[in-house]
XYZ file of C-alpha atoms in Angstrom:
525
model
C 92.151 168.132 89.856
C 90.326 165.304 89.369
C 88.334 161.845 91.590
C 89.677 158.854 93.366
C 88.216 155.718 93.740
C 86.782 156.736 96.782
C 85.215 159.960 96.108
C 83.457 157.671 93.173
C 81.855 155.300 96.051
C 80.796 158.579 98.571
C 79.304 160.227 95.366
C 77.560 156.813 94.389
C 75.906 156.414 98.002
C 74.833 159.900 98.427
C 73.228 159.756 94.930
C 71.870 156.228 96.349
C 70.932 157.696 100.029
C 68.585 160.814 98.510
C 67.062 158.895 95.684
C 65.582 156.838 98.491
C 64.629 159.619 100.648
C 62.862 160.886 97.493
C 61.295 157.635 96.736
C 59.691 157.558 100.498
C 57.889 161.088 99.536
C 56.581 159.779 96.386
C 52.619 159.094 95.945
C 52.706 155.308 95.030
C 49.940 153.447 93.399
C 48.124 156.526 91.981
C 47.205 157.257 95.985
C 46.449 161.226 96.424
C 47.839 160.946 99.388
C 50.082 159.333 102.358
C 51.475 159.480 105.585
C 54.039 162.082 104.354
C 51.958 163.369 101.652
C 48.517 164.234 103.865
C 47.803 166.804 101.539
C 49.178 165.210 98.000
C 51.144 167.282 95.802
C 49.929 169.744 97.508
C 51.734 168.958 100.404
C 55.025 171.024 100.096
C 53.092 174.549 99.631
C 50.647 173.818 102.536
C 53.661 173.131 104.514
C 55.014 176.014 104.340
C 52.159 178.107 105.432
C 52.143 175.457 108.282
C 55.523 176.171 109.638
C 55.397 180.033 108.945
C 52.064 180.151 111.356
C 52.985 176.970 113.637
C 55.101 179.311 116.600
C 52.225 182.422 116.505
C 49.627 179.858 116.698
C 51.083 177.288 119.834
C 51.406 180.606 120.983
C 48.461 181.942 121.077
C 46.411 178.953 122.347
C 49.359 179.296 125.814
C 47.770 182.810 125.881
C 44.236 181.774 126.270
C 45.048 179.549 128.611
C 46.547 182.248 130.623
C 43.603 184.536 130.402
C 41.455 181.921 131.163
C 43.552 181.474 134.586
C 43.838 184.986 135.658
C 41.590 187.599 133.008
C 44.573 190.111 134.147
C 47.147 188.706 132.326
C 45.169 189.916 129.078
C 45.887 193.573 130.159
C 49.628 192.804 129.661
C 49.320 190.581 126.423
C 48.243 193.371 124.693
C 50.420 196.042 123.732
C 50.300 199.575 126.167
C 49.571 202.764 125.785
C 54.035 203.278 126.464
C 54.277 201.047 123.370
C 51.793 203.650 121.057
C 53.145 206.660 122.446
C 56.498 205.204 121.608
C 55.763 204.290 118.310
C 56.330 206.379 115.029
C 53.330 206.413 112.765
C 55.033 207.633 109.962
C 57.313 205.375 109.799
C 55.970 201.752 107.687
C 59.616 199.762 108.084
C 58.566 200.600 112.232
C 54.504 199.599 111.865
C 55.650 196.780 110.075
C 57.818 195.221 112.650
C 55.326 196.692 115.478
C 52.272 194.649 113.866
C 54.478 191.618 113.253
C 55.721 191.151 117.120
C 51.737 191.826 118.236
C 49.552 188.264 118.538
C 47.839 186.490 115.911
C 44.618 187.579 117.312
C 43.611 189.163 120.906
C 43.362 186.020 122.801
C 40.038 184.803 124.118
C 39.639 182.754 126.973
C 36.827 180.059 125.222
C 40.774 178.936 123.664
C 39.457 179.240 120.130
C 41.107 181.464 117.613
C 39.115 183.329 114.679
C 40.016 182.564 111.160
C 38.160 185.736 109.939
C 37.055 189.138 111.270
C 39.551 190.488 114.084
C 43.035 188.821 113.149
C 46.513 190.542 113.197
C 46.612 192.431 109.230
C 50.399 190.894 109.443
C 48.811 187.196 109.310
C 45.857 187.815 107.702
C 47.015 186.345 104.291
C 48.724 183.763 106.053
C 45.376 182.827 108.395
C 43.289 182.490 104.820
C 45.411 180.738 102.972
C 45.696 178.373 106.459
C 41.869 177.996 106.350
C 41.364 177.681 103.158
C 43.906 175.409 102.041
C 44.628 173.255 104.791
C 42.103 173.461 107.820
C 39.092 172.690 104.795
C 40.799 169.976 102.871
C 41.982 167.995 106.233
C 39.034 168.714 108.490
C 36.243 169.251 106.020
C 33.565 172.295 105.673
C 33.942 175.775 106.448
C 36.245 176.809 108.991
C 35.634 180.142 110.203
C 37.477 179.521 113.989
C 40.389 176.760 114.941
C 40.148 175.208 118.580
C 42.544 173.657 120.412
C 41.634 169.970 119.136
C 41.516 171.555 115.575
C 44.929 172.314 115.948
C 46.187 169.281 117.296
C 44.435 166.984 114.704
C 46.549 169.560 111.729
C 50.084 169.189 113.707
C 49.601 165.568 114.168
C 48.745 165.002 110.249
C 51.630 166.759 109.257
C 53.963 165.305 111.815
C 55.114 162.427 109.350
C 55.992 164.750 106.777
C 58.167 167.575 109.059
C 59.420 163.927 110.136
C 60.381 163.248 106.709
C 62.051 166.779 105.700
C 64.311 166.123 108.967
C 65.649 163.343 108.035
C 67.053 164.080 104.411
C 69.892 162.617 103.248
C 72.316 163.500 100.159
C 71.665 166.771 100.054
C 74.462 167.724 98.267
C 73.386 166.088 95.620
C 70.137 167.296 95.169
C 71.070 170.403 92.631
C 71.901 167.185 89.852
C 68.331 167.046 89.929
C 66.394 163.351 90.175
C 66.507 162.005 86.388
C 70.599 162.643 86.492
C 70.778 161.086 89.565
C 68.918 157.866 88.372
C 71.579 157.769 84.746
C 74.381 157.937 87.289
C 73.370 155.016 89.161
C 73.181 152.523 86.226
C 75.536 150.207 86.050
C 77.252 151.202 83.010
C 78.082 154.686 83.683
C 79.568 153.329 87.414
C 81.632 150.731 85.064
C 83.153 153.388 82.867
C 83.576 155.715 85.629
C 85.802 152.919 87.489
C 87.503 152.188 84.092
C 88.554 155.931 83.803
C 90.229 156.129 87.522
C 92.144 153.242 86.706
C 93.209 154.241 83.633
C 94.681 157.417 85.180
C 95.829 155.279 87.889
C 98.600 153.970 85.406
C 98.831 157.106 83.735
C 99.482 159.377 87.170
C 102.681 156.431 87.714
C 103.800 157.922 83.973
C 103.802 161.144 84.709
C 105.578 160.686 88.432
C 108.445 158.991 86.527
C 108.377 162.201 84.055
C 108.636 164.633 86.841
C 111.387 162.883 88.861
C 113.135 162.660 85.257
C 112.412 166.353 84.720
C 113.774 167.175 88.465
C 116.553 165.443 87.580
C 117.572 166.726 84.664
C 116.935 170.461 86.428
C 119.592 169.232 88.940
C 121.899 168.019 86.530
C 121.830 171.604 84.872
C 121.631 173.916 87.855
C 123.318 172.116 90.776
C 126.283 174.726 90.205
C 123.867 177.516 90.504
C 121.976 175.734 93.376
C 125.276 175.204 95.228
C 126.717 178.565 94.808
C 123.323 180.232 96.519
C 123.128 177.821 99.027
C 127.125 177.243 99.311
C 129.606 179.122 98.708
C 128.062 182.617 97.784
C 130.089 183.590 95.230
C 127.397 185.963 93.997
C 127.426 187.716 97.021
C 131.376 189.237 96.531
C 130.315 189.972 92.641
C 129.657 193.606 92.190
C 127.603 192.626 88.998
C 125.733 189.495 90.164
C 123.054 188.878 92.593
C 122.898 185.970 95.234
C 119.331 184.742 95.816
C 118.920 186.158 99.068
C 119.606 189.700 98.110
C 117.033 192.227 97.736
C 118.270 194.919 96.044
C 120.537 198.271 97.032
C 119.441 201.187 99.632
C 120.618 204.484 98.430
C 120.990 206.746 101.091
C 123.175 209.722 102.669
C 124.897 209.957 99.370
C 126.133 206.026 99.469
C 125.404 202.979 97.883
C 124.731 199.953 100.301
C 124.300 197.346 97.771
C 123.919 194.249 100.299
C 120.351 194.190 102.008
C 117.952 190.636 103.191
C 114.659 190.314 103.857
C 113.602 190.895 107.478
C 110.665 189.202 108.885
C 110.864 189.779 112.630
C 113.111 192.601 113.346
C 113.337 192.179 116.799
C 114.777 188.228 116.461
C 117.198 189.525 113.765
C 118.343 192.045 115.818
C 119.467 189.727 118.529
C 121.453 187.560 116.110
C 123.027 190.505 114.389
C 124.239 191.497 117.219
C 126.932 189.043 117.660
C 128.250 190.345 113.906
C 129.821 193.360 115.050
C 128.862 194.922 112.135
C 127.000 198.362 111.762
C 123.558 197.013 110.435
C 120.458 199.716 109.385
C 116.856 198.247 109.705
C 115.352 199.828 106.678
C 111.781 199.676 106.666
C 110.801 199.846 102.527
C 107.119 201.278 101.393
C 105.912 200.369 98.216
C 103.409 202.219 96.395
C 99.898 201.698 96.741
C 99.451 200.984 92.908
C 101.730 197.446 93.148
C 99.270 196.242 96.015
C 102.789 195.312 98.385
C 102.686 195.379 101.992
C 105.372 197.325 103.565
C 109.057 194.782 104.921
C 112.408 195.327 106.327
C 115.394 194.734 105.399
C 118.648 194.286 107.109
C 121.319 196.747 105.410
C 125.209 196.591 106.639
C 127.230 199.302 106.615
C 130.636 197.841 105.698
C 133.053 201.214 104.972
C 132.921 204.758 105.526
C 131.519 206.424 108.457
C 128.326 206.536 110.108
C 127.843 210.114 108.736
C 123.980 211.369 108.981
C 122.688 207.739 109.166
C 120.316 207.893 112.094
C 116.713 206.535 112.843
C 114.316 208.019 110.824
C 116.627 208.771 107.610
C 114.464 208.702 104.145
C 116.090 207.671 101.187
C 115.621 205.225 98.185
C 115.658 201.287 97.747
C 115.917 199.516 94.246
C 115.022 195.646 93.836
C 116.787 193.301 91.983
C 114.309 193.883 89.103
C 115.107 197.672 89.115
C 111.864 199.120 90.901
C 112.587 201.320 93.292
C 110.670 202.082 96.139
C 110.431 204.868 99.347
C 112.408 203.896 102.189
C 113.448 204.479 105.775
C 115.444 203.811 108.492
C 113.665 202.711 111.554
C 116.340 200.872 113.701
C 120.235 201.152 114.203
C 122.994 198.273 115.281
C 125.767 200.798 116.203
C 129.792 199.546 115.614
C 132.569 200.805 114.739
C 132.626 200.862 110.866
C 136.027 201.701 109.874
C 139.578 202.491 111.720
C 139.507 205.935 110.195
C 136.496 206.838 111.848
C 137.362 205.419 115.257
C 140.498 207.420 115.368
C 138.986 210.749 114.504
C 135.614 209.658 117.014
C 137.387 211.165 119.938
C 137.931 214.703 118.121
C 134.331 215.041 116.844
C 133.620 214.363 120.659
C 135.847 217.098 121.620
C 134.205 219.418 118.643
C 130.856 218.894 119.947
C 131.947 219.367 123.533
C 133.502 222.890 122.428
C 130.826 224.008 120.084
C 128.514 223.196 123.344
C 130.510 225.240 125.720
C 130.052 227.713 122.766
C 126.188 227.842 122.951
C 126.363 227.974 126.331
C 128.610 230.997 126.865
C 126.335 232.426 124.250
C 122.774 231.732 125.856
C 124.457 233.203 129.253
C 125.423 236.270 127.246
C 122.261 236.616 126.182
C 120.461 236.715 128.880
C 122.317 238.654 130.912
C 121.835 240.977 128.047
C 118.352 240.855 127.982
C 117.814 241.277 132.112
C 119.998 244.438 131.841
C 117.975 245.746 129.332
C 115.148 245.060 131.157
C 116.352 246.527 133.879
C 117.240 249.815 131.996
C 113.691 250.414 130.396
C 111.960 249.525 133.709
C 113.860 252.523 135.482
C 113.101 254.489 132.390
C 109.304 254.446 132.470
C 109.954 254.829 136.138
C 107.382 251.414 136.996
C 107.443 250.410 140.388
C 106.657 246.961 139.638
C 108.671 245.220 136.508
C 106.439 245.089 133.174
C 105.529 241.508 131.733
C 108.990 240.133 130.031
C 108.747 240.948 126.605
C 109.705 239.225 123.093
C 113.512 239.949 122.548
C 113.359 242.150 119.436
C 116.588 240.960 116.717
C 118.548 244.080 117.391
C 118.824 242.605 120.926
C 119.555 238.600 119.590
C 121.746 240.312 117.478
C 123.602 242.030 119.938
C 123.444 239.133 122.062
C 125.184 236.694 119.238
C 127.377 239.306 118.873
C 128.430 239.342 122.767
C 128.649 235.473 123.063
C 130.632 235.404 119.732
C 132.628 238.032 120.907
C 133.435 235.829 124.525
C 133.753 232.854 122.498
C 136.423 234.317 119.891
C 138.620 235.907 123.584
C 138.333 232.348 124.988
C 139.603 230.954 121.876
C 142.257 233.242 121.899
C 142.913 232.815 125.800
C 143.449 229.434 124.943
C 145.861 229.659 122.342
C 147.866 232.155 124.252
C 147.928 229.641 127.199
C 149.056 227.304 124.725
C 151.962 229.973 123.188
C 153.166 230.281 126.675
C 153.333 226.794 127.518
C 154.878 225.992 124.049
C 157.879 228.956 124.927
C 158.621 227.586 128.152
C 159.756 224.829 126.462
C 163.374 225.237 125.309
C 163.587 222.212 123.062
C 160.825 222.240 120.252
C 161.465 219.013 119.198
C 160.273 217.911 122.556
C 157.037 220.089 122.155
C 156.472 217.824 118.869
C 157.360 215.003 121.346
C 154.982 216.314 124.038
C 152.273 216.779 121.039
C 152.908 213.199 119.711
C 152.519 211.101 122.878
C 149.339 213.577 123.590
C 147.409 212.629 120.412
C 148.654 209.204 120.395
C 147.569 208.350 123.925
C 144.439 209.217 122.482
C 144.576 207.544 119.165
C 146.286 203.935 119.821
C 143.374 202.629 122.716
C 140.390 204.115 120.183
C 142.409 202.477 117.506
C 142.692 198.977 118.889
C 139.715 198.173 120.237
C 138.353 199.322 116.946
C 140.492 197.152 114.741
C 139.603 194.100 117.461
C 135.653 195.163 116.592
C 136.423 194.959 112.916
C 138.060 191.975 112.734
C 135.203 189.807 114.258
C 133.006 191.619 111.627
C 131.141 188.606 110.447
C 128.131 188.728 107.220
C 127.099 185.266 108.133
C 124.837 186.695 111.398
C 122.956 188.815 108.984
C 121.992 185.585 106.925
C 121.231 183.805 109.787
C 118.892 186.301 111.369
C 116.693 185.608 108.416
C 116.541 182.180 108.211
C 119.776 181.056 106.651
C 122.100 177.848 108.223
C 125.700 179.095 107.679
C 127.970 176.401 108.464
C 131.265 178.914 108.967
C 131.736 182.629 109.611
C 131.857 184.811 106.597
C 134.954 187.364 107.656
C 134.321 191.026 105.793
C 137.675 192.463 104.382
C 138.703 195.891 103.368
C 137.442 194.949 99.860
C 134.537 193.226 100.230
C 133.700 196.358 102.648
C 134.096 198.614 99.747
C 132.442 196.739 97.527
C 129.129 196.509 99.349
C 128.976 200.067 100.764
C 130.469 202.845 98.096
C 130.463 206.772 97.554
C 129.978 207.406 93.683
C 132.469 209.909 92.812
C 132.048 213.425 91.781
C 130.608 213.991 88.422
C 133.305 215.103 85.788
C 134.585 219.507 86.187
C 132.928 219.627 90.107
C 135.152 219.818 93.080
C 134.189 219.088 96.678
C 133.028 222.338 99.238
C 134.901 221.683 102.508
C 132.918 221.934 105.761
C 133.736 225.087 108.234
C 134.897 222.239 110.657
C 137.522 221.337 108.629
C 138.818 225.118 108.250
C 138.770 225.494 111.703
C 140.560 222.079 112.863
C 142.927 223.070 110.367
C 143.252 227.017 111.441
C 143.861 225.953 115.077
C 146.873 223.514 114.034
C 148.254 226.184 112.145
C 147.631 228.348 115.314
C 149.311 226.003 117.291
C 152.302 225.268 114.657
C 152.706 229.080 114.293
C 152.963 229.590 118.153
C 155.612 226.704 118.454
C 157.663 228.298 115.826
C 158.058 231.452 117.606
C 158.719 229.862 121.030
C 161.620 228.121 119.132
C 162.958 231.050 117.553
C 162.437 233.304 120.452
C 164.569 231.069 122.547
């Protein structure tokens, strides 16, 4: 965004820092050459051949010395006949990096290494250019081998200059090149530079005063906005506004849950939910890869109704405040009690299931013992002394079977209600079998009913808020309303009617059962 005093200054004495560092590598006095120049202006290029060779070459001489210690060291200097056999010919990217790891040259134990003649091919433009350009114009004449003195007099005449390259400063202004680095250092362009910060100086205190002025006024507008997200909510309890925290509305198992917040650790939100009471869904929302979103959660309560076919693992569809709507699914479950209705009528479905499992099981007993007599029968048949291999049941079999445990279920049924007929005639006051039928359901009803309406009374929105990060000074009670205002069942389009579940028809066929067998105990007595 712009440079401070200070950055000025560091700028100034790195500028100030290389240009010296420059200067010291500059031929003065029309001199060819120097300390750090030993080769002129030639110096840089020669360098670089120098360091490229420098490691192959100390390592070479350490070679000879080893040969000339003990000759059968050179045996294992050398590369083996493992390392040929091993090696692919036709591969170049594999001679390549075979020649390059071999030495410069076999190493001889006089200690002197040949510039020309039997020299690794990987060097060999390397080695001339060494000889020609830098062995020749420092040691004079032809060079046709290097010896160990040789070699010392080259590292110690460019020892100033790798000297030199270490100890560069300002590098990071270097790319400015050196002519814009000298206009930068005179004094008028440091003047005006100085001029400018302080300038801006006085115009940055302007423009703080216009920003605190603009905040201010944004305040002044908004603070009833700002205090109704932040206070009050009364966004939240408006079927056609949105507070800021809410995300949008999960449709799902035919309802509307139009309340959802961000979750970012569902495991931490789940542990202050809890103390809600509330029936919460953890909805895990996946957008499509086109909008480049990562997958969140969101926190949904269910606030009216029943729990229905919510479970882990439901699908359905989520729509954001700015009407995109996105895959969904339910991946964790906060179970409570979500309505009175439903607790009264919990302990029936539990009965209904416990009936309809007595059902199946009377069933899968008929049908076995269905199957093992046929069995049985075909076994004595074929007149096999050892039973055959059970096989598949075939349907006219399952269908016999259903028919069987239908057929036990229906004369249980019926065994019940005449148990029930004969209890209800031994009465000889039907208003006390209505009596005896009353206290029955209501011993059943009134516990289920209380603890749920205790449950539903501590229902409390402001744990949901707080799970994700929000300070709620007092508890936000849920009424009857507000319940049906943020979880709702859009009604039946216009000429359709509703198709009643076989449950339903049978509940109500066993009352009438029951009512029917009363009446004719009455009337019999």
């Amino acid at each position: 965004k712009g440079v401070t005093q200070e950055y000025i200054e560091v700028f100034l004495d790195a500028v100030a820092a290389y240009l010296d560092w420059r200067r010291r590598g500059e031929l003065a006095g029309g001199k060819e050459s120097s300390d750090v120049m030993p080769l002129g202006a030639k110096t840089p290029e020669a360098f670089a051949v120098y360091a490229s060779l420098k490691a192959k070459i100390d390592l070479y001489f350490v070679q000879c010395d080893a040969i000339a210690f003990d000759e059968r060291t050179a045996g294992r200097i050398r590369p083996t006949e493992r390392d040929f056999e091993s090696l692919d010919l036709a591969d170049a990217e594999a001679l390549s990096a075979f020649m390059a790891s071999c030495p410069i040259a076999h190493p001889r134990a006089d200690g002197t290494l040949p510039l020309t003649g039997q020299v690794n091919p990987a060097c060999a433009n390397d080695i001339e250019r060494f000889r020609t350009e830098i062995l020749q114009p420092l040691l004079g004449g032809t060079i046709e081998t290097l010896s160990r003195e040789q070699w010392r007099e080259v590292k110690l005449a460019f020892a100033p200059h790798e000297q030199w390259l270490a100890e560069r400063k300002g590098k990071v202004v270097q790319p400015l090149g050196c002519e814009t680095l000298e206009r930068y250092m005179e004094p008028q362009y440091r003047s005006a530079a100085r001029d400018l910060i302080a300038e801006s100086a006085q115009s940055e205190f302007v423009m703080d005063n216009i920003r605190l002025t603009e905040k201010l006024l944004l305040y002044q507008a908004n603070m009833i906005t700002l205090a109704n997200n932040f206070v009050s909510f009364p966004h939240l309890y408006d079927p056609d506004a949105r507070a800021l925290f809410e995300m949008g509305a999960v449709v799902m198992d035919g309802r509307r849950f139009d309340f959802s917040v961000r979750v970012d650790d569902r495991k931490a939100h789940s542990a202050i939910a809890q103390a809600g009471s509330m029936f919460v869904l953890y909805v895990e929302v996946l957008p499509p890869e086109r909008l480049g979103l990562a997958p969140f959660d969101l926190a949904v309560p269910v606030t009216s109704g029943g729990k229905g076919n919510l479970c882990v693992g439901k699908r359905g569809l989520f729509e954001d405040v700015r009407g995109r709507q996105f895959d969904a699914r339910v991946v964790q479950i906060i179970a409570n009690p979500i309505s009175v209705v439903e607790a009264i009528f919990s302990p029936f479905k539990r009965l209904a299931r416990l009936l309809s499992g007595k059902i199946e099981s009377i069933t899968t007993k008929a049908e076995k013992k269905l199957d093992a007599t046929a069995t049985g029968a075909l076994t004595q048949a074929q007149g096999a002394k050892a039973p055959p291999q059970p096989a598949r049941p075939s349907s006219g079999l399952m269908a016999g079977g259903l028919l069987m445990g239908g057929g036990v279920a229906i004369a249980a049924l019926g065994s019940a209600v005449a148990y029930i007929a004969k209890t209800l005639a031994d009465v000889s006051n039907y208003w006390m079998i209505l009596v005896v039928v009353g206290i029955a359901v209501l011993a059943v009803i009134v516990p289920t009913s209380i603890v749920a309406i205790l449950k539903l009374r501590r229902r409390d929105l402001s744990a949901i808020l707080e799970g994700s990060g929000w300070a709620i000074n007092a508890r936000m009670r849920l009424t009857w309303r507000q319940g049906k205002t943020f979880t709702r069942r859009p009604g039946f389009p216009k000429g359709s009617r509703r198709h009643r579940s076989i449950w339903v028809r049978l509940v109500l066929g066993i009352l009438a059962l029951a009512a029917a067998a009363a009446i004719t105990a009455a009337l019999t007595r």
